[in-house]
XYZ file of N, CA, C and O in Angstrom:
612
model
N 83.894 86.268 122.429
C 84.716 87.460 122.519
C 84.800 88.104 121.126
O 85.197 87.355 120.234
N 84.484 89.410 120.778
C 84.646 90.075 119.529
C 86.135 90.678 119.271
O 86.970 90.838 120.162
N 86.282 90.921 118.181
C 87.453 91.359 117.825
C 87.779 92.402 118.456
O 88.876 92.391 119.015
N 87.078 93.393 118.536
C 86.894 94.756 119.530
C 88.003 94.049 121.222
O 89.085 94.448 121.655
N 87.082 92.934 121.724
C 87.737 92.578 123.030
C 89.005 92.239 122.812
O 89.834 92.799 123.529
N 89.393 91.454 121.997
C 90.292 90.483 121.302
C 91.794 92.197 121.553
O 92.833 92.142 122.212
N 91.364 93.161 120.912
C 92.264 93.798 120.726
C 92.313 94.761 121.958
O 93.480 95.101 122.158
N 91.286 95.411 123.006
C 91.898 95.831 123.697
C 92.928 94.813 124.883
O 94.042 95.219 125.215
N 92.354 93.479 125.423
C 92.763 92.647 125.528
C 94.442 92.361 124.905
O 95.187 91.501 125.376
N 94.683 92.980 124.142
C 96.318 92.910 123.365
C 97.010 94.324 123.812
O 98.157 94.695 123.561
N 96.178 94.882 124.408
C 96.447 96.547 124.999
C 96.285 97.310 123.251
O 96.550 98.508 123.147
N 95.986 96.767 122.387
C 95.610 97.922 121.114
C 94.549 98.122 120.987
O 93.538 97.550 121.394
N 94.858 99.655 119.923
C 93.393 100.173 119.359
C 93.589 100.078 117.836
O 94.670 99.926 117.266
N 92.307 100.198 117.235
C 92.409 100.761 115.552
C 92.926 102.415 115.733
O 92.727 103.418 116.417
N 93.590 101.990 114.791
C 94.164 103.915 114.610
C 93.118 104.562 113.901
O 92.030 104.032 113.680
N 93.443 105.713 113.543
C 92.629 106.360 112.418
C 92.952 105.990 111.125
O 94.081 106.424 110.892
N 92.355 105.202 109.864
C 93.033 104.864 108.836
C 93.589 106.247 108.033
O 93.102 107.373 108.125
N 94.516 105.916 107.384
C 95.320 107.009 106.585
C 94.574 107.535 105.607
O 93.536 106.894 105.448
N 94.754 108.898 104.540
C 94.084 109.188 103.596
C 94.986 108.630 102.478
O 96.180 108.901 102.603
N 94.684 108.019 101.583
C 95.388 107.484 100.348
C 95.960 108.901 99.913
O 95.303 109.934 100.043
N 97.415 108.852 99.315
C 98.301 109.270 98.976
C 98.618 109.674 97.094
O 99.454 110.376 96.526
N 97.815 109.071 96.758
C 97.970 108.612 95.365
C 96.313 108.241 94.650
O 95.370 107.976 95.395
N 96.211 108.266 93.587
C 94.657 108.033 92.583
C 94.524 106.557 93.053
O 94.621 105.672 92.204
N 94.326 106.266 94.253
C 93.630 104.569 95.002
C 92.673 105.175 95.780
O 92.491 106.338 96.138
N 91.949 103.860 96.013
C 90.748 103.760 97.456
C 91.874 103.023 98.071
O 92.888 102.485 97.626
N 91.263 103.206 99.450
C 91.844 102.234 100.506
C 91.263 100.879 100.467
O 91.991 100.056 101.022
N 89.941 100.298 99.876
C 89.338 99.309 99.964
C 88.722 99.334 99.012
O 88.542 100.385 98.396
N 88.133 97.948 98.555
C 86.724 98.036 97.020
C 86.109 96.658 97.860
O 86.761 95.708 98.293
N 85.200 96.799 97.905
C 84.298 95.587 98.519
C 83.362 95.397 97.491
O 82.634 96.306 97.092
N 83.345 93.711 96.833
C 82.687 93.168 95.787
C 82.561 91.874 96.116
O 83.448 91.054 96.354
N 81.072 91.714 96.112
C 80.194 90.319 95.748
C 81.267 89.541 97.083
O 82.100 88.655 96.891
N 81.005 90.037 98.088
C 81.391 89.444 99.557
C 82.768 89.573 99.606
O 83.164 89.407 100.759
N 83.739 89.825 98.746
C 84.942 90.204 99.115
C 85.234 91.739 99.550
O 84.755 92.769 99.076
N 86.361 91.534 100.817
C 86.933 93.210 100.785
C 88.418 92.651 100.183
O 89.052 91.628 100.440
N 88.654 93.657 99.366
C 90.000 94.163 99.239
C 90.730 95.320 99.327
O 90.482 96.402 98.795
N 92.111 94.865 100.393
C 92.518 96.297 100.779
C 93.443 96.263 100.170
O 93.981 95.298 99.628
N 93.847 97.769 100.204
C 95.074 98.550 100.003
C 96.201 97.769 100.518
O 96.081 96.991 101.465
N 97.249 97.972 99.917
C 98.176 97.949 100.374
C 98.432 99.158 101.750
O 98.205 100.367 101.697
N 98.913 98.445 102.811
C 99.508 99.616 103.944
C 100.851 99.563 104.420
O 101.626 98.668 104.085
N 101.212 100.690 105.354
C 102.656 100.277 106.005
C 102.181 100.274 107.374
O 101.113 100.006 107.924
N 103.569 100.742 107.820
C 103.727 100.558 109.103
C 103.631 102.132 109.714
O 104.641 102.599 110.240
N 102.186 103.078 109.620
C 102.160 104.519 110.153
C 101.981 103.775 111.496
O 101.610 102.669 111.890
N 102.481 105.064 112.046
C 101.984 105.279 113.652
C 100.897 106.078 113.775
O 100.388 106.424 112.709
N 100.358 106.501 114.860
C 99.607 107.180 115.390
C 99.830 108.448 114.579
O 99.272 108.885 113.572
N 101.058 109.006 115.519
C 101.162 110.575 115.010
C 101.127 110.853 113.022
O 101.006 111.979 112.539
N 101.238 109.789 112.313
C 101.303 109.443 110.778
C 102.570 109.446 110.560
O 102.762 109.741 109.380
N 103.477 109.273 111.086
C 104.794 109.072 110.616
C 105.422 107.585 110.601
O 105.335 106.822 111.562
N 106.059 107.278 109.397
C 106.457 105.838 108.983
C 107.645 105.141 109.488
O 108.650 105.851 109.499
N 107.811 103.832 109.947
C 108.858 103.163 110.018
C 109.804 103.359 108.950
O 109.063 103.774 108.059
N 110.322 103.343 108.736
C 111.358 103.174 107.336
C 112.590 102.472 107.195
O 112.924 102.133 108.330
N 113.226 102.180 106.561
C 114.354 101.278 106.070
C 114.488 100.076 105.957
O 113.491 99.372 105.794
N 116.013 99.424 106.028
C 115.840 98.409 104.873
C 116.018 97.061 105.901
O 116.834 97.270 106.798
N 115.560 96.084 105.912
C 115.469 94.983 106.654
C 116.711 94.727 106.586
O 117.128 94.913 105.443
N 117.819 94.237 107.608
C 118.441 93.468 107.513
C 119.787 94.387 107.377
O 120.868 93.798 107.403
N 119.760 95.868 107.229
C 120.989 96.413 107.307
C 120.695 97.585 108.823
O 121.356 97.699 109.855
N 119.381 98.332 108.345
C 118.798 99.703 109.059
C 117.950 99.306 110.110
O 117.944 99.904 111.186
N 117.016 98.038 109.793
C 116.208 97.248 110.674
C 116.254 95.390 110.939
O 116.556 94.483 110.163
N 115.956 95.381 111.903
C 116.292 94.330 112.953
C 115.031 93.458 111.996
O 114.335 93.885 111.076
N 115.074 92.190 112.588
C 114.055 91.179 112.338
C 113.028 91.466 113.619
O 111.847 91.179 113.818
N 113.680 91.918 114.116
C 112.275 91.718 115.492
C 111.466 93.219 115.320
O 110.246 93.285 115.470
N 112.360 94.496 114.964
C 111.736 95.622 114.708
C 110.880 95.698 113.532
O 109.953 96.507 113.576
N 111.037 94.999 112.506
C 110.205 94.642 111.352
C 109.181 94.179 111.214
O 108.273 94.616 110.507
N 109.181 92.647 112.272
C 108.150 91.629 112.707
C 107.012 92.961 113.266
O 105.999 93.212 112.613
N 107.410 93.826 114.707
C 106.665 94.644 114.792
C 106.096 95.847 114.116
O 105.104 96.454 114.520
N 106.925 96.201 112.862
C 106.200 97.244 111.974
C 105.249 96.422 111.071
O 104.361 96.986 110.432
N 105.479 94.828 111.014
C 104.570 93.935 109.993
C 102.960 94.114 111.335
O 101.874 94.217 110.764
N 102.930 94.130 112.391
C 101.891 93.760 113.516
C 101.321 95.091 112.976
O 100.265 95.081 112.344
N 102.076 96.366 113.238
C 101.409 97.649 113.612
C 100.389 98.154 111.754
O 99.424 98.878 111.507
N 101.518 97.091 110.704
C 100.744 97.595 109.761
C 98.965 96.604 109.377
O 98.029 96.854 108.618
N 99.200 95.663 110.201
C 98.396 94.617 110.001
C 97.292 95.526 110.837
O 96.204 95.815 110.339
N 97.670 95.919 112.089
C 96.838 97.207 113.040
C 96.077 97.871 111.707
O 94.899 97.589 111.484
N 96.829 98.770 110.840
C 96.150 99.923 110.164
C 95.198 99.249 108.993
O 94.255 99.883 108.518
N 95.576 97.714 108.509
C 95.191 97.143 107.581
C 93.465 96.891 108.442
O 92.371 96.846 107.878
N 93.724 96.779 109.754
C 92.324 96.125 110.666
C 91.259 97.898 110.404
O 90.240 98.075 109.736
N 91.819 98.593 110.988
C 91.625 99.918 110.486
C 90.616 100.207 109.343
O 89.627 100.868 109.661
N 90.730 99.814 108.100
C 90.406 100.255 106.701
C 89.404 98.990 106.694
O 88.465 99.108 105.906
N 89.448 97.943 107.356
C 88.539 96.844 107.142
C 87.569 97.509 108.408
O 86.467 97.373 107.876
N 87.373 97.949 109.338
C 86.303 98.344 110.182
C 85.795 99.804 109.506
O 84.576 99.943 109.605
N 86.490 100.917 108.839
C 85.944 101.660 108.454
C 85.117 101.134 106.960
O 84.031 101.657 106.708
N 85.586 100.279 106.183
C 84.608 99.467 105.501
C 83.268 98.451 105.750
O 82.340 97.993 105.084
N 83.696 98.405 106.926
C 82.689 97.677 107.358
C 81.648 97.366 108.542
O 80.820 96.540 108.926
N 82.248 98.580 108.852
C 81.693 99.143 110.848
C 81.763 98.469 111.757
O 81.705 98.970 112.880
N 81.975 96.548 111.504
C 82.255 95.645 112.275
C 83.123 94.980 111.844
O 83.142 94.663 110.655
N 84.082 94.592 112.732
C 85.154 94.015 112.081
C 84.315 92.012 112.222
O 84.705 91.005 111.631
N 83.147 92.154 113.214
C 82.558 90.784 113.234
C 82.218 90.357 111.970
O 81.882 89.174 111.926
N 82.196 91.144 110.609
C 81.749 90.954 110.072
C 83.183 90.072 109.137
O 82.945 89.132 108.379
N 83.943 90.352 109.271
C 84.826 89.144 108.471
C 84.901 87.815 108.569
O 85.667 87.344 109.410
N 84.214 87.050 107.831
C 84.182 85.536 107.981
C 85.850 84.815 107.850
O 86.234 83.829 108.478
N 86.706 85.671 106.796
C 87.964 84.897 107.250
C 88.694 85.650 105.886
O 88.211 85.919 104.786
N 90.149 85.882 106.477
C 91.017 86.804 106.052
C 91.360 85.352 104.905
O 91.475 84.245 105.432
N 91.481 85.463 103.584
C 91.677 85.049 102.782
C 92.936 84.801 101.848
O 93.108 83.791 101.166
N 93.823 85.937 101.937
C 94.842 86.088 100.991
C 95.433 87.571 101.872
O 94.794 88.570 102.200
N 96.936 87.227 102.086
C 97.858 88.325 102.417
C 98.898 88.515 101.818
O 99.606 87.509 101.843
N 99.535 89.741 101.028
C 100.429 89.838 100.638
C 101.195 90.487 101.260
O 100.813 91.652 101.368
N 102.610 90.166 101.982
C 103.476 90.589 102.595
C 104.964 91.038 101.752
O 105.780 90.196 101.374
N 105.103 92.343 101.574
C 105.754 92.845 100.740
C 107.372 93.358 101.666
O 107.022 93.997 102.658
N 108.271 93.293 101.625
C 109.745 93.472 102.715
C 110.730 94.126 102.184
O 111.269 93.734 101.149
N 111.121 95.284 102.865
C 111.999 95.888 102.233
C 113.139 96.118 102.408
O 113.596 97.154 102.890
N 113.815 95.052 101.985
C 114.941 94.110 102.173
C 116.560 94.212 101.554
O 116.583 94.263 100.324
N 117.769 94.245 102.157
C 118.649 93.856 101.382
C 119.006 92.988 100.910
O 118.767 91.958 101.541
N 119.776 92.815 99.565
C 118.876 91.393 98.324
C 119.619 90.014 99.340
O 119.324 88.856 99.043
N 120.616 90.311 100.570
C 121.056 88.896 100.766
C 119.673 88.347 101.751
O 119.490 87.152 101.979
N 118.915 89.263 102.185
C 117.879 88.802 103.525
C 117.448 87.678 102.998
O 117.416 87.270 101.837
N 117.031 87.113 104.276
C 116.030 85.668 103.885
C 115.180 85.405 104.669
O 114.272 84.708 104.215
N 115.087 85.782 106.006
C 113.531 86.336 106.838
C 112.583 86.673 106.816
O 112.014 87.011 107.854
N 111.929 86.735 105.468
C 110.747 87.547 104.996
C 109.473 86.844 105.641
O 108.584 87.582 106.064
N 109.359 85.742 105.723
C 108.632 85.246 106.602
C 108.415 85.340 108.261
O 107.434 85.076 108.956
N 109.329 85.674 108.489
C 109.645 85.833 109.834
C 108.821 87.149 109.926
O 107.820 87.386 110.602
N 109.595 88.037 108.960
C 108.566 89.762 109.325
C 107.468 89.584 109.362
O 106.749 89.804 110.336
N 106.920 88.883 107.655
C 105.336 89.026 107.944
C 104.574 88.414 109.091
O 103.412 88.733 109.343
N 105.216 87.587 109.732
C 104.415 87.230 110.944
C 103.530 87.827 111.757
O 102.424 87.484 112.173
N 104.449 89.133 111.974
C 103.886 90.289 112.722
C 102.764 90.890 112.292
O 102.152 91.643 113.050
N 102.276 90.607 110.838
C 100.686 90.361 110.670
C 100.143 89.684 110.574
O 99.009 90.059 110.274
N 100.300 88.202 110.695
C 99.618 87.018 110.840
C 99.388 86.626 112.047
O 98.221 86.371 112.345
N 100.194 86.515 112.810
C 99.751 86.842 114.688
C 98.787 87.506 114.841
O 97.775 87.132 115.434
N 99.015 88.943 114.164
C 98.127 89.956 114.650
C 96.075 89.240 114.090
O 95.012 88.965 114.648
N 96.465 89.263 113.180
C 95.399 88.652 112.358
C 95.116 87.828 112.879
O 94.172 88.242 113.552
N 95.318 86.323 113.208
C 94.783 85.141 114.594
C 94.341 85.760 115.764
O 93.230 85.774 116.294
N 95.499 86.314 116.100
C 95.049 86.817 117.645
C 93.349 87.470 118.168
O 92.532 87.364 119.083
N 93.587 88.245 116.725
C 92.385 89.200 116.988
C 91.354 88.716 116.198
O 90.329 89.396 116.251
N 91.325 87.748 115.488
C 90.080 87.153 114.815
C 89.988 85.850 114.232
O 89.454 85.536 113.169
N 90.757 84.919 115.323
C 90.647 84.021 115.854
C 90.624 83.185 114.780
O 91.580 83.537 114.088
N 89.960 82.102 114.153
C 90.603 80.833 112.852
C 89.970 82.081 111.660
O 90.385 82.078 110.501
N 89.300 82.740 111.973
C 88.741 83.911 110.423
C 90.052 84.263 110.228
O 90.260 84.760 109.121
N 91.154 84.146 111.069
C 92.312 85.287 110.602
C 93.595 84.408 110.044
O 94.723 84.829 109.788
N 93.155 83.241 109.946
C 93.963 82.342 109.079
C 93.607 82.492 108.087
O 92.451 82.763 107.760
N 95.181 82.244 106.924
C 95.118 82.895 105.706
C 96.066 82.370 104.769
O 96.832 81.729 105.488
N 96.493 82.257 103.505
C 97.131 82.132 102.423
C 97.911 83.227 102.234
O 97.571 84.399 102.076
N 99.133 82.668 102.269
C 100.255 84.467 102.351
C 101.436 83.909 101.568
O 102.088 82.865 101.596
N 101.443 85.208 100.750
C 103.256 85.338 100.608
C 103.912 86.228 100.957
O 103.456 87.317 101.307
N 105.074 85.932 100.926
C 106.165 87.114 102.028
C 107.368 87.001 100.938
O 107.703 85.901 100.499
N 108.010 88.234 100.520
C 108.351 88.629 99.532
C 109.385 89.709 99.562
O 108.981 90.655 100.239
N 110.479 89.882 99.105
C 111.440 91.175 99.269
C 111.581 91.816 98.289
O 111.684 91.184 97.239
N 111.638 93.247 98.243
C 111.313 93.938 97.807
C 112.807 94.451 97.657
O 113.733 94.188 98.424
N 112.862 95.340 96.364
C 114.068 96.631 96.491
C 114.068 97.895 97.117
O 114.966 98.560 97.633
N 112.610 98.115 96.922
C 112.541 99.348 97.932
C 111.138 99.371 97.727
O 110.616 98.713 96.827
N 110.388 100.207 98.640
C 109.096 100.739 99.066
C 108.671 101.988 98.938
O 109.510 102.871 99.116
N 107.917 102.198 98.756
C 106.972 103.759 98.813
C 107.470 104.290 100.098
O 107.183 103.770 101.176
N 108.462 105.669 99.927
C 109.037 106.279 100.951
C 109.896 105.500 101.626
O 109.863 105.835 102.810
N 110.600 104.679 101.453
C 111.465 103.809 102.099
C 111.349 102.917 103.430
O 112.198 102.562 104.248
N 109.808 102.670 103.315
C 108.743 102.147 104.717
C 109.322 100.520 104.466
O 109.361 99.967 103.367
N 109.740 99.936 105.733
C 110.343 99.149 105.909
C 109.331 97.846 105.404
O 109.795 96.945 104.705
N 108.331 97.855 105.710
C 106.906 97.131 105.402
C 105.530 97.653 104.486
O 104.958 98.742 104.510
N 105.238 96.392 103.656
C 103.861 96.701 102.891
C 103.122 95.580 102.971
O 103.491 94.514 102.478
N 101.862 95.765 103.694
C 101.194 94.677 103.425
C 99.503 94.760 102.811
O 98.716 95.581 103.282
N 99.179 93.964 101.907
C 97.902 93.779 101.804
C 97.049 92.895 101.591
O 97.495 91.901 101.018
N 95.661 92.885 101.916
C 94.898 91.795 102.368
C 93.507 91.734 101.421
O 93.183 92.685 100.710
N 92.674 90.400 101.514
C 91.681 90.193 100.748
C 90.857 89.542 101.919
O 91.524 88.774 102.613
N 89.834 89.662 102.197
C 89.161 88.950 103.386
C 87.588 88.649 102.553
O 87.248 89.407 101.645
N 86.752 87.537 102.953
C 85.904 87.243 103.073
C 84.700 87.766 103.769
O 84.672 87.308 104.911
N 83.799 88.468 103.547
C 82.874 89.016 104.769
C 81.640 88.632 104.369
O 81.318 88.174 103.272
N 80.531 88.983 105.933
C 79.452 88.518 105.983
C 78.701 89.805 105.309
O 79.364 90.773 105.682
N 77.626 90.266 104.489
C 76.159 90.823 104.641
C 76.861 92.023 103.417
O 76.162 92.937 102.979
């Protein structure tokens, strides 16, 4: 089963990845590594989740803006790479939370991209992560996450 099945199979799609905002690429791919951008949690229409874990947002609404950004993170790795078959195994995730300083769930949120990441690419999408709180975020987006993956060719 390819990642492609893997995700309609979850009822998702890749979105359209975002245009960087700021003097970044979305990705740099070197000597078999990709590394991405940091992303949030856009939707479809491009508009952001926002606020602060734990006062404005729920643990379970978070967990799902951590899935949907892990979605856009899958995004920037298929437009880098035209196949997402091509990732031998997600390597390093940084899960960034934008948190009030008493939270302590940060793990819990990032889940919602580490699920996503197994689900859809199966032991490649096991990974080395930290999950981390933040004072605030770029635009006040409840979630940031970014990734380093391993790929084939």
């Amino acid at each position: 089963m390819t990642p492609y099945d893997r995700l309609k199979e979850l009822g998702l799609e890749l979105p359209t990845p975002a245009t960087p905002l700021a003097n970044y690429v979305p990705f740099v791919l070197v000597n078999g590594f990709l590394y991405l951008s940091g992303q949030g949690p856009r939707r479809a229409d491009g508009s952001l989740h926002t606020g602060k874990v734990g006062a404005d947002v729920s643990v379970d609404d978070a967990y799902k803006h951590a899935q949907l950004t892990g979605l856009n993170l899958l995004a920037v790795a298929h437009l880098a790479l035209g196949d997402l078959a091509r990732v031998r195994r997600v390597v390093k995730v940084l899960g960034m939370v934008n948190a009030i300083p008493t939270f302590g769930d940060h793990p819990k949120v990032i889940n919602g991209c580490s699920d996503l990441f197994v689900n859809v690419l199966g032991d490649a999408g096991r990974h080395a992560r930290s999950a981390v709180g933040m004072g605030s975020l770029p635009g006040n987006i409840s979630v940031e996450i970014e990734a380093i993956l391993q790929v084939d060719g």
